[in-house]
């Protein structure tokens, strides 16, 4: 039910210098958005870290008029409004310091189910598509929610495969509900709702899909779930920011490794190499790590290793043997021992790590497995 409380919450959040964290501070100090709206401009000193300039916009009638239009739009389009200070956000997201003050939702879903966020590049390859299909098929008997961002590529595949396997899915938008970006996914968004999923956004209905919104959106994707899976991404791809948020929130991150020559595996390989994600070696191991109560059906290994005798190249052999002879050797010491520049050694070590022959530690130290 939409109330006057929602009206003042929206108006307060629209003030130019009131972001999610300042909103939370004000409501904590004044006990409600309405009281903050009425008194914060005069009594801002009650709130730690907030000065006169921050509250200068509060009380502007234009924001109340905007909030009235927003409430009418939400009522007309069956959009529910969740307020963080009332603990109405999904509980894991609510734990995040920078969680959205207001979350708009279309559709209904059971947030008590376990969640897993799955993200990746818009330029998905058959390798990524095959992995998503294998993962969804293997987890179809588990009760959980998939979470992604309704972009093209990996996100689209996650939502479509979720629908195919009857897994409720959450699509987090980088804009308000007056638009749908990309427009190619409009029918998919309708199917998500029809099949018991939801669309979420922290943005008011008129917000466009501006570039900076996507980074904000990514923190919600990471915050909703105890684990984030990065399927494919290039160096510096948007999914790297989602993994960074998940790490900041102390959540599990998994990355699908690939060839070092594949552009859209390089970001995943980098996450693994920097110890910012666990490498996915088999779908079965991933499911076990997620703690899913999966069925006893056979789960094929993504990278079967028991039947393969790994043949190392000469370079790989030389570096592997040196690491094996000197456990937890540093990169600089290793370079000195074998007279090869560190920048030439690093790619080979990553190859060995992906082959399960070497493990890296903080401080660029390595040991043989």
mmCIF file of C-alpha atoms in Angstrom:
data_model
loop_
_atom_site.group_PDB
_atom_site.id
_atom_site.type_symbol
_atom_site.label_atom_id
_atom_site.label_comp_id
_atom_site.label_asym_id
_atom_site.label_seq_id
_atom_site.Cartn_x
_atom_site.Cartn_y
_atom_site.Cartn_z
ATOM 1 C CA UNK A 1 0.000 0.000 0.000
ATOM 2 C CA UNK A 2 1.382 3.387 -1.027
ATOM 3 C CA UNK A 3 1.250 5.977 1.778
ATOM 4 C CA UNK A 4 2.292 9.535 2.636
ATOM 5 C CA UNK A 5 5.517 8.029 3.945
ATOM 6 C CA UNK A 6 6.406 7.006 0.379
ATOM 7 C CA UNK A 7 5.645 10.527 -0.838
ATOM 8 C CA UNK A 8 8.188 12.143 1.480
ATOM 9 C CA UNK A 9 10.728 9.356 0.968
ATOM 10 C CA UNK A 10 10.719 9.927 -2.811
ATOM 11 C CA UNK A 11 10.829 13.708 -2.438
ATOM 12 C CA UNK A 12 13.734 13.513 0.012
ATOM 13 C CA UNK A 13 15.699 11.097 -2.173
ATOM 14 C CA UNK A 14 15.264 13.371 -5.209
ATOM 15 C CA UNK A 15 17.064 16.279 -3.515
ATOM 16 C CA UNK A 16 20.287 16.904 -5.417
ATOM 17 C CA UNK A 17 22.776 16.116 -2.624
ATOM 18 C CA UNK A 18 20.792 13.422 -0.820
ATOM 19 C CA UNK A 19 22.127 10.057 -1.929
ATOM 20 C CA UNK A 20 21.366 6.687 -0.354
ATOM 21 C CA UNK A 21 23.820 7.098 2.528
ATOM 22 C CA UNK A 22 22.756 10.672 3.395
ATOM 23 C CA UNK A 23 19.108 9.611 3.155
ATOM 24 C CA UNK A 24 19.791 6.864 5.685
ATOM 25 C CA UNK A 25 21.571 9.298 8.035
ATOM 26 C CA UNK A 26 18.709 11.803 7.896
ATOM 27 C CA UNK A 27 15.977 9.258 8.496
ATOM 28 C CA UNK A 28 17.956 7.769 11.379
ATOM 29 C CA UNK A 29 18.361 11.231 12.943
ATOM 30 C CA UNK A 30 14.798 12.477 12.376
ATOM 31 C CA UNK A 31 13.052 9.063 12.542
ATOM 32 C CA UNK A 32 11.080 9.407 9.287
ATOM 33 C CA UNK A 33 11.392 10.976 5.813
ATOM 34 C CA UNK A 34 8.523 13.348 6.630
ATOM 35 C CA UNK A 35 10.218 14.658 9.771
ATOM 36 C CA UNK A 36 13.526 14.992 7.902
ATOM 37 C CA UNK A 37 11.714 16.893 5.145
ATOM 38 C CA UNK A 38 10.221 19.305 7.667
ATOM 39 C CA UNK A 39 13.160 19.869 10.021
ATOM 40 C CA UNK A 40 16.507 18.871 8.444
ATOM 41 C CA UNK A 41 17.090 22.238 6.796
ATOM 42 C CA UNK A 42 17.068 24.019 10.162
ATOM 43 C CA UNK A 43 18.367 21.237 12.410
ATOM 44 C CA UNK A 44 20.933 19.600 10.093
ATOM 45 C CA UNK A 45 23.504 19.649 12.904
ATOM 46 C CA UNK A 46 21.602 16.708 14.440
ATOM 47 C CA UNK A 47 22.989 14.535 11.635
ATOM 48 C CA UNK A 48 26.658 13.514 11.645
ATOM 49 C CA UNK A 49 28.586 14.495 8.519
ATOM 50 C CA UNK A 50 25.819 16.543 6.936
ATOM 51 C CA UNK A 51 26.243 20.299 6.428
ATOM 52 C CA UNK A 52 24.128 23.237 5.308
ATOM 53 C CA UNK A 53 24.873 22.727 1.606
ATOM 54 C CA UNK A 54 23.727 19.077 1.678
ATOM 55 C CA UNK A 55 20.277 19.987 3.002
ATOM 56 C CA UNK A 56 19.822 23.150 0.904
ATOM 57 C CA UNK A 57 17.343 21.458 -1.484
ATOM 58 C CA UNK A 58 15.170 19.884 1.218
ATOM 59 C CA UNK A 59 11.690 21.388 1.405
ATOM 60 C CA UNK A 60 11.490 22.351 -2.270
ATOM 61 C CA UNK A 61 7.843 21.923 -3.287
ATOM 62 C CA UNK A 62 8.874 20.823 -6.791
ATOM 63 C CA UNK A 63 10.197 17.571 -5.339
ATOM 64 C CA UNK A 64 6.898 16.890 -3.582
ATOM 65 C CA UNK A 65 5.033 17.462 -6.852
ATOM 66 C CA UNK A 66 7.466 15.095 -8.573
ATOM 67 C CA UNK A 67 6.853 12.499 -5.834
ATOM 68 C CA UNK A 68 3.070 12.806 -6.322
ATOM 69 C CA UNK A 69 3.457 12.057 -10.044
ATOM 70 C CA UNK A 70 5.758 9.157 -9.235
ATOM 71 C CA UNK A 71 3.246 7.609 -6.829
ATOM 72 C CA UNK A 72 0.473 7.890 -9.438
ATOM 73 C CA UNK A 73 2.705 6.181 -12.009
ATOM 74 C CA UNK A 74 3.522 3.345 -9.572
ATOM 75 C CA UNK A 75 -0.143 2.829 -8.657
ATOM 76 C CA UNK A 76 -1.199 2.786 -12.308
ATOM 77 C CA UNK A 77 1.508 0.278 -13.295
ATOM 78 C CA UNK A 78 1.370 -2.064 -10.259
ATOM 79 C CA UNK A 79 4.862 -1.092 -9.074
ATOM 80 C CA UNK A 80 5.553 -1.624 -5.393
ATOM 81 C CA UNK A 81 7.902 0.644 -3.432
ATOM 82 C CA UNK A 82 10.281 -0.798 -0.829
ATOM 83 C CA UNK A 83 11.983 1.428 1.740
ATOM 84 C CA UNK A 84 15.306 0.415 3.199
ATOM 85 C CA UNK A 85 14.869 2.141 6.561
ATOM 86 C CA UNK A 86 11.770 -0.008 7.113
ATOM 87 C CA UNK A 87 13.806 -3.160 6.345
ATOM 88 C CA UNK A 88 11.739 -3.851 3.228
ATOM 89 C CA UNK A 89 14.673 -4.727 0.969
ATOM 90 C CA UNK A 90 15.811 -8.349 0.502
ATOM 91 C CA UNK A 91 17.835 -9.018 3.654
ATOM 92 C CA UNK A 92 21.277 -9.490 2.068
ATOM 93 C CA UNK A 93 20.936 -6.276 0.079
ATOM 94 C CA UNK A 94 19.760 -4.492 3.209
ATOM 95 C CA UNK A 95 23.092 -5.364 4.882
ATOM 96 C CA UNK A 96 25.083 -3.319 2.349
ATOM 97 C CA UNK A 97 26.136 0.134 3.548
ATOM 98 C CA UNK A 98 25.307 1.671 0.172
ATOM 99 C CA UNK A 99 22.032 -0.191 -0.390
ATOM 100 C CA UNK A 100 19.368 1.858 -2.197
ATOM 101 C CA UNK A 101 17.117 3.944 0.026
ATOM 102 C CA UNK A 102 14.193 3.134 -2.271
ATOM 103 C CA UNK A 103 13.691 0.070 -4.461
ATOM 104 C CA UNK A 104 10.924 -0.118 -7.063
ATOM 105 C CA UNK A 105 9.615 -3.567 -7.974
ATOM 106 C CA UNK A 106 7.297 -4.931 -10.639
ATOM 107 C CA UNK A 107 6.102 -8.464 -10.048
ATOM 108 C CA UNK A 108 6.185 -10.685 -6.983
ATOM 109 C CA UNK A 109 8.755 -13.237 -5.826
ATOM 110 C CA UNK A 110 9.840 -15.208 -2.754
ATOM 111 C CA UNK A 111 13.053 -13.533 -1.576
ATOM 112 C CA UNK A 112 13.559 -16.147 1.144
ATOM 113 C CA UNK A 113 14.867 -18.516 -1.541
ATOM 114 C CA UNK A 114 18.613 -18.759 -2.040
ATOM 115 C CA UNK A 115 19.928 -16.438 -4.733
ATOM 116 C CA UNK A 116 22.824 -16.532 -7.187
ATOM 117 C CA UNK A 117 23.851 -13.611 -9.396
ATOM 118 C CA UNK A 118 25.153 -14.473 -12.868
ATOM 119 C CA UNK A 119 26.712 -11.780 -15.042
ATOM 120 C CA UNK A 120 28.950 -11.387 -18.061
ATOM 121 C CA UNK A 121 29.670 -9.715 -21.363
ATOM 122 C CA UNK A 122 27.163 -8.615 -23.976
ATOM 123 C CA UNK A 123 29.448 -10.361 -26.482
ATOM 124 C CA UNK A 124 28.795 -13.869 -25.192
ATOM 125 C CA UNK A 125 30.420 -16.765 -27.054
ATOM 126 C CA UNK A 126 29.187 -20.328 -27.479
ATOM 127 C CA UNK A 127 31.500 -21.269 -24.593
ATOM 128 C CA UNK A 128 29.616 -18.996 -22.185
ATOM 129 C CA UNK A 129 26.223 -20.028 -23.528
ATOM 130 C CA UNK A 130 27.092 -23.713 -23.123
ATOM 131 C CA UNK A 131 28.152 -23.139 -19.511
ATOM 132 C CA UNK A 132 24.944 -21.279 -18.605
ATOM 133 C CA UNK A 133 22.844 -24.051 -20.146
ATOM 134 C CA UNK A 134 24.771 -26.759 -18.274
ATOM 135 C CA UNK A 135 24.501 -24.869 -14.985
ATOM 136 C CA UNK A 136 20.759 -24.244 -15.302
ATOM 137 C CA UNK A 137 20.041 -27.824 -16.304
ATOM 138 C CA UNK A 138 22.080 -29.159 -13.385
ATOM 139 C CA UNK A 139 20.324 -26.877 -10.857
ATOM 140 C CA UNK A 140 16.757 -27.095 -12.165
ATOM 141 C CA UNK A 141 15.670 -29.230 -9.188
ATOM 142 C CA UNK A 142 17.072 -26.714 -6.677
ATOM 143 C CA UNK A 143 14.941 -23.922 -5.261
ATOM 144 C CA UNK A 144 16.718 -20.630 -5.874
ATOM 145 C CA UNK A 145 16.461 -17.301 -7.678
ATOM 146 C CA UNK A 146 18.762 -16.270 -10.498
ATOM 147 C CA UNK A 147 19.754 -12.603 -10.609
ATOM 148 C CA UNK A 148 21.106 -10.672 -13.598
ATOM 149 C CA UNK A 149 20.886 -7.312 -15.360
ATOM 150 C CA UNK A 150 18.620 -7.806 -18.427
ATOM 151 C CA UNK A 151 21.386 -6.722 -20.818
ATOM 152 C CA UNK A 152 22.131 -8.518 -24.077
ATOM 153 C CA UNK A 153 24.500 -11.474 -24.114
ATOM 154 C CA UNK A 154 25.075 -13.306 -20.831
ATOM 155 C CA UNK A 155 22.296 -11.515 -18.899
ATOM 156 C CA UNK A 156 19.694 -12.301 -21.560
ATOM 157 C CA UNK A 157 20.794 -15.935 -21.673
ATOM 158 C CA UNK A 158 20.563 -16.238 -17.877
ATOM 159 C CA UNK A 159 16.989 -14.930 -17.830
ATOM 160 C CA UNK A 160 15.912 -17.036 -20.823
ATOM 161 C CA UNK A 161 17.449 -20.250 -19.505
ATOM 162 C CA UNK A 162 15.914 -19.549 -16.075
ATOM 163 C CA UNK A 163 12.485 -19.313 -17.685
ATOM 164 C CA UNK A 164 13.119 -22.497 -19.653
ATOM 165 C CA UNK A 165 14.041 -24.447 -16.496
ATOM 166 C CA UNK A 166 11.315 -22.860 -14.316
ATOM 167 C CA UNK A 167 13.821 -20.995 -12.126
ATOM 168 C CA UNK A 168 12.390 -17.636 -10.895
ATOM 169 C CA UNK A 169 14.597 -14.820 -12.099
ATOM 170 C CA UNK A 170 15.286 -11.251 -10.944
ATOM 171 C CA UNK A 171 16.196 -8.605 -13.538
ATOM 172 C CA UNK A 172 17.843 -5.474 -12.130
ATOM 173 C CA UNK A 173 17.426 -2.430 -14.363
ATOM 174 C CA UNK A 174 19.732 0.554 -14.874
ATOM 175 C CA UNK A 175 16.836 2.966 -15.484
ATOM 176 C CA UNK A 176 13.273 3.744 -14.439
ATOM 177 C CA UNK A 177 10.133 1.870 -15.455
ATOM 178 C CA UNK A 178 9.016 4.301 -18.167
ATOM 179 C CA UNK A 179 11.654 2.822 -20.488
ATOM 180 C CA UNK A 180 13.066 -0.623 -21.171
ATOM 181 C CA UNK A 181 16.693 -0.910 -22.238
ATOM 182 C CA UNK A 182 17.664 -2.557 -24.465
ATOM 183 C CA UNK A 183 14.327 -2.422 -26.280
ATOM 184 C CA UNK A 184 15.096 -5.842 -27.803
ATOM 185 C CA UNK A 185 14.478 -7.344 -24.368
ATOM 186 C CA UNK A 186 10.975 -5.945 -23.902
ATOM 187 C CA UNK A 187 9.286 -9.278 -24.662
ATOM 188 C CA UNK A 188 11.761 -11.027 -22.379
ATOM 189 C CA UNK A 189 10.884 -8.641 -19.532
ATOM 190 C CA UNK A 190 7.202 -9.501 -20.020
ATOM 191 C CA UNK A 191 7.978 -13.226 -19.945
ATOM 192 C CA UNK A 192 9.998 -12.792 -16.739
ATOM 193 C CA UNK A 193 6.911 -11.325 -15.054
ATOM 194 C CA UNK A 194 4.583 -13.940 -16.538
ATOM 195 C CA UNK A 195 6.796 -16.748 -15.219
ATOM 196 C CA UNK A 196 6.939 -15.500 -11.626
ATOM 197 C CA UNK A 197 10.025 -13.297 -11.798
ATOM 198 C CA UNK A 198 10.472 -9.608 -11.006
ATOM 199 C CA UNK A 199 11.973 -6.426 -12.417
ATOM 200 C CA UNK A 200 13.816 -4.210 -9.924
ATOM 201 C CA UNK A 201 15.113 -0.649 -10.129
ATOM 202 C CA UNK A 202 16.368 1.931 -7.656
ATOM 203 C CA UNK A 203 15.691 4.697 -10.185
ATOM 204 C CA UNK A 204 12.549 6.785 -10.438
ATOM 205 C CA UNK A 205 10.329 6.083 -13.419
ATOM 206 C CA UNK A 206 11.714 8.919 -15.586
ATOM 207 C CA UNK A 207 15.413 8.055 -15.268
ATOM 208 C CA UNK A 208 17.061 7.114 -18.573
ATOM 209 C CA UNK A 209 19.708 4.380 -18.964
ATOM 210 C CA UNK A 210 22.653 6.755 -18.487
ATOM 211 C CA UNK A 211 26.150 5.269 -18.440
ATOM 212 C CA UNK A 212 26.754 5.876 -14.729
ATOM 213 C CA UNK A 213 23.545 4.041 -13.809
ATOM 214 C CA UNK A 214 24.969 0.694 -14.874
ATOM 215 C CA UNK A 215 27.695 0.726 -12.228
ATOM 216 C CA UNK A 216 25.068 1.593 -9.595
ATOM 217 C CA UNK A 217 22.885 -1.230 -10.928
ATOM 218 C CA UNK A 218 25.782 -3.687 -10.602
ATOM 219 C CA UNK A 219 26.087 -3.133 -6.853
ATOM 220 C CA UNK A 220 22.470 -4.273 -6.434
ATOM 221 C CA UNK A 221 23.098 -7.412 -8.486
ATOM 222 C CA UNK A 222 26.085 -8.206 -6.249
ATOM 223 C CA UNK A 223 24.292 -7.232 -3.044
ATOM 224 C CA UNK A 224 21.232 -9.423 -3.579
ATOM 225 C CA UNK A 225 23.122 -12.729 -3.561
ATOM 226 C CA UNK A 226 25.633 -14.571 -1.395
ATOM 227 C CA UNK A 227 27.475 -15.557 -4.587
ATOM 228 C CA UNK A 228 28.193 -13.987 -7.984
ATOM 229 C CA UNK A 229 29.252 -15.966 -11.057
ATOM 230 C CA UNK A 230 31.131 -14.133 -13.827
ATOM 231 C CA UNK A 231 30.698 -16.106 -17.040
ATOM 232 C CA UNK A 232 32.682 -14.159 -19.641
ATOM 233 C CA UNK A 233 34.112 -10.644 -19.562
ATOM 234 C CA UNK A 234 36.944 -8.667 -21.092
ATOM 235 C CA UNK A 235 39.548 -6.664 -19.175
ATOM 236 C CA UNK A 236 37.679 -3.760 -17.571
ATOM 237 C CA UNK A 237 34.251 -5.095 -18.552
ATOM 238 C CA UNK A 238 31.192 -4.066 -16.534
ATOM 239 C CA UNK A 239 31.089 -7.464 -14.838
ATOM 240 C CA UNK A 240 34.428 -6.673 -13.201
ATOM 241 C CA UNK A 241 32.647 -3.952 -11.208
ATOM 242 C CA UNK A 242 29.967 -6.437 -10.132
ATOM 243 C CA UNK A 243 32.706 -8.793 -8.902
ATOM 244 C CA UNK A 244 34.385 -5.881 -7.096
ATOM 245 C CA UNK A 245 31.147 -5.014 -5.283
ATOM 246 C CA UNK A 246 30.630 -8.668 -4.345
ATOM 247 C CA UNK A 247 34.156 -8.791 -2.917
ATOM 248 C CA UNK A 248 33.532 -5.569 -0.970
ATOM 249 C CA UNK A 249 30.359 -7.100 0.473
ATOM 250 C CA UNK A 250 32.340 -10.207 1.488
ATOM 251 C CA UNK A 251 30.364 -12.438 -0.886
ATOM 252 C CA UNK A 252 31.641 -15.407 -2.878
ATOM 253 C CA UNK A 253 32.754 -14.769 -6.463
ATOM 254 C CA UNK A 254 33.280 -17.461 -9.104
ATOM 255 C CA UNK A 255 34.704 -16.937 -12.590
ATOM 256 C CA UNK A 256 34.660 -19.167 -15.652
ATOM 257 C CA UNK A 257 38.271 -19.360 -16.878
ATOM 258 C CA UNK A 258 39.189 -19.651 -20.529
ATOM 259 C CA UNK A 259 42.043 -19.367 -22.993
ATOM 260 C CA UNK A 260 44.317 -16.416 -22.355
ATOM 261 C CA UNK A 261 43.963 -15.528 -26.049
ATOM 262 C CA UNK A 262 40.160 -15.231 -25.852
ATOM 263 C CA UNK A 263 39.274 -11.541 -25.242
ATOM 264 C CA UNK A 264 36.129 -12.333 -23.277
ATOM 265 C CA UNK A 265 37.889 -14.793 -20.990
ATOM 266 C CA UNK A 266 40.692 -12.420 -20.071
ATOM 267 C CA UNK A 267 38.653 -10.579 -17.441
ATOM 268 C CA UNK A 268 37.668 -13.849 -15.774
ATOM 269 C CA UNK A 269 41.253 -15.107 -15.871
ATOM 270 C CA UNK A 270 42.397 -11.858 -14.289
ATOM 271 C CA UNK A 271 39.858 -12.196 -11.452
ATOM 272 C CA UNK A 272 41.140 -15.696 -10.730
ATOM 273 C CA UNK A 273 44.789 -14.667 -10.972
ATOM 274 C CA UNK A 274 44.267 -11.751 -8.578
ATOM 275 C CA UNK A 275 42.474 -14.016 -6.083
ATOM 276 C CA UNK A 276 39.273 -12.026 -6.553
ATOM 277 C CA UNK A 277 37.335 -15.066 -7.741
ATOM 278 C CA UNK A 278 37.467 -18.834 -7.472
ATOM 279 C CA UNK A 279 38.011 -20.617 -10.780
ATOM 280 C CA UNK A 280 35.120 -22.802 -11.930
ATOM 281 C CA UNK A 281 36.555 -26.186 -12.841
ATOM 282 C CA UNK A 282 33.369 -28.286 -12.960
ATOM 283 C CA UNK A 283 29.667 -27.546 -12.730
ATOM 284 C CA UNK A 284 29.420 -30.133 -9.952
ATOM 285 C CA UNK A 285 32.084 -28.421 -7.840
ATOM 286 C CA UNK A 286 30.391 -25.064 -8.402
ATOM 287 C CA UNK A 287 27.034 -26.434 -7.261
ATOM 288 C CA UNK A 288 28.667 -27.925 -4.173
ATOM 289 C CA UNK A 289 30.351 -24.591 -3.403
ATOM 290 C CA UNK A 290 27.023 -22.783 -3.708
ATOM 291 C CA UNK A 291 25.478 -25.239 -1.250
ATOM 292 C CA UNK A 292 22.588 -26.160 -3.522
ATOM 293 C CA UNK A 293 20.541 -29.190 -2.613
ATOM 294 C CA UNK A 294 20.821 -30.503 -6.135
ATOM 295 C CA UNK A 295 19.384 -33.801 -7.241
ATOM 296 C CA UNK A 296 21.390 -36.990 -7.568
ATOM 297 C CA UNK A 297 21.206 -36.776 -11.344
ATOM 298 C CA UNK A 298 24.561 -37.089 -13.085
ATOM 299 C CA UNK A 299 26.318 -33.721 -13.380
ATOM 300 C CA UNK A 300 28.946 -33.702 -16.104
ATOM 301 C CA UNK A 301 32.281 -32.080 -15.436
ATOM 302 C CA UNK A 302 32.908 -28.903 -17.362
ATOM 303 C CA UNK A 303 36.645 -29.617 -17.470
ATOM 304 C CA UNK A 304 37.058 -33.379 -16.935
ATOM 305 C CA UNK A 305 40.565 -33.926 -15.638
ATOM 306 C CA UNK A 306 40.667 -37.497 -14.345
ATOM 307 C CA UNK A 307 40.989 -38.989 -17.821
ATOM 308 C CA UNK A 308 43.405 -36.422 -19.195
ATOM 309 C CA UNK A 309 47.168 -36.599 -18.999
ATOM 310 C CA UNK A 310 48.213 -32.955 -19.155
ATOM 311 C CA UNK A 311 51.160 -32.315 -21.450
ATOM 312 C CA UNK A 312 53.101 -29.208 -20.476
ATOM 313 C CA UNK A 313 55.070 -27.103 -22.924
ATOM 314 C CA UNK A 314 58.798 -26.616 -22.344
ATOM 315 C CA UNK A 315 58.199 -23.164 -20.874
ATOM 316 C CA UNK A 316 55.475 -24.479 -18.590
ATOM 317 C CA UNK A 317 57.675 -27.380 -17.459
ATOM 318 C CA UNK A 318 60.629 -25.125 -16.611
ATOM 319 C CA UNK A 319 58.521 -22.704 -14.584
ATOM 320 C CA UNK A 320 56.500 -25.472 -12.912
ATOM 321 C CA UNK A 321 59.627 -27.367 -11.839
ATOM 322 C CA UNK A 322 61.151 -24.185 -10.407
ATOM 323 C CA UNK A 323 58.024 -23.439 -8.405
ATOM 324 C CA UNK A 324 57.808 -27.048 -7.240
ATOM 325 C CA UNK A 325 61.418 -26.910 -6.000
ATOM 326 C CA UNK A 326 60.824 -23.602 -4.168
ATOM 327 C CA UNK A 327 57.366 -23.583 -2.500
ATOM 328 C CA UNK A 328 55.756 -20.123 -2.163
ATOM 329 C CA UNK A 329 58.439 -18.557 -4.291
ATOM 330 C CA UNK A 330 57.869 -14.897 -5.186
ATOM 331 C CA UNK A 331 57.581 -13.706 -8.787
ATOM 332 C CA UNK A 332 60.760 -11.644 -8.535
ATOM 333 C CA UNK A 333 62.776 -14.532 -7.058
ATOM 334 C CA UNK A 334 61.429 -16.901 -9.695
ATOM 335 C CA UNK A 335 62.399 -14.487 -12.477
ATOM 336 C CA UNK A 336 65.900 -14.256 -11.072
ATOM 337 C CA UNK A 337 66.272 -18.029 -10.752
ATOM 338 C CA UNK A 338 65.279 -18.852 -14.331
ATOM 339 C CA UNK A 339 66.476 -15.601 -15.955
ATOM 340 C CA UNK A 340 63.134 -14.721 -17.527
ATOM 341 C CA UNK A 341 61.412 -11.340 -17.160
ATOM 342 C CA UNK A 342 58.435 -11.303 -14.731
ATOM 343 C CA UNK A 343 56.037 -10.055 -17.406
ATOM 344 C CA UNK A 344 56.865 -13.132 -19.535
ATOM 345 C CA UNK A 345 56.428 -15.504 -16.578
ATOM 346 C CA UNK A 346 52.977 -14.250 -15.497
ATOM 347 C CA UNK A 347 50.985 -15.562 -18.509
ATOM 348 C CA UNK A 348 52.611 -18.982 -18.154
ATOM 349 C CA UNK A 349 51.793 -19.093 -14.417
ATOM 350 C CA UNK A 350 48.169 -18.272 -15.214
ATOM 351 C CA UNK A 351 48.121 -21.160 -17.688
ATOM 352 C CA UNK A 352 49.544 -23.471 -14.999
ATOM 353 C CA UNK A 353 46.975 -22.214 -12.499
ATOM 354 C CA UNK A 354 44.128 -22.919 -14.909
ATOM 355 C CA UNK A 355 45.568 -26.401 -15.470
ATOM 356 C CA UNK A 356 45.489 -27.008 -11.733
ATOM 357 C CA UNK A 357 49.274 -27.253 -11.431
ATOM 358 C CA UNK A 358 50.019 -24.043 -9.520
ATOM 359 C CA UNK A 359 48.308 -22.007 -6.805
ATOM 360 C CA UNK A 360 48.907 -18.284 -6.217
ATOM 361 C CA UNK A 361 49.004 -16.400 -2.915
ATOM 362 C CA UNK A 362 48.913 -12.744 -1.988
ATOM 363 C CA UNK A 363 52.120 -10.854 -2.670
ATOM 364 C CA UNK A 364 52.581 -12.692 -5.979
ATOM 365 C CA UNK A 365 53.844 -15.903 -4.425
ATOM 366 C CA UNK A 366 53.262 -19.330 -5.941
ATOM 367 C CA UNK A 367 53.366 -22.983 -4.996
ATOM 368 C CA UNK A 368 52.982 -26.204 -6.972
ATOM 369 C CA UNK A 369 49.926 -28.402 -6.387
#
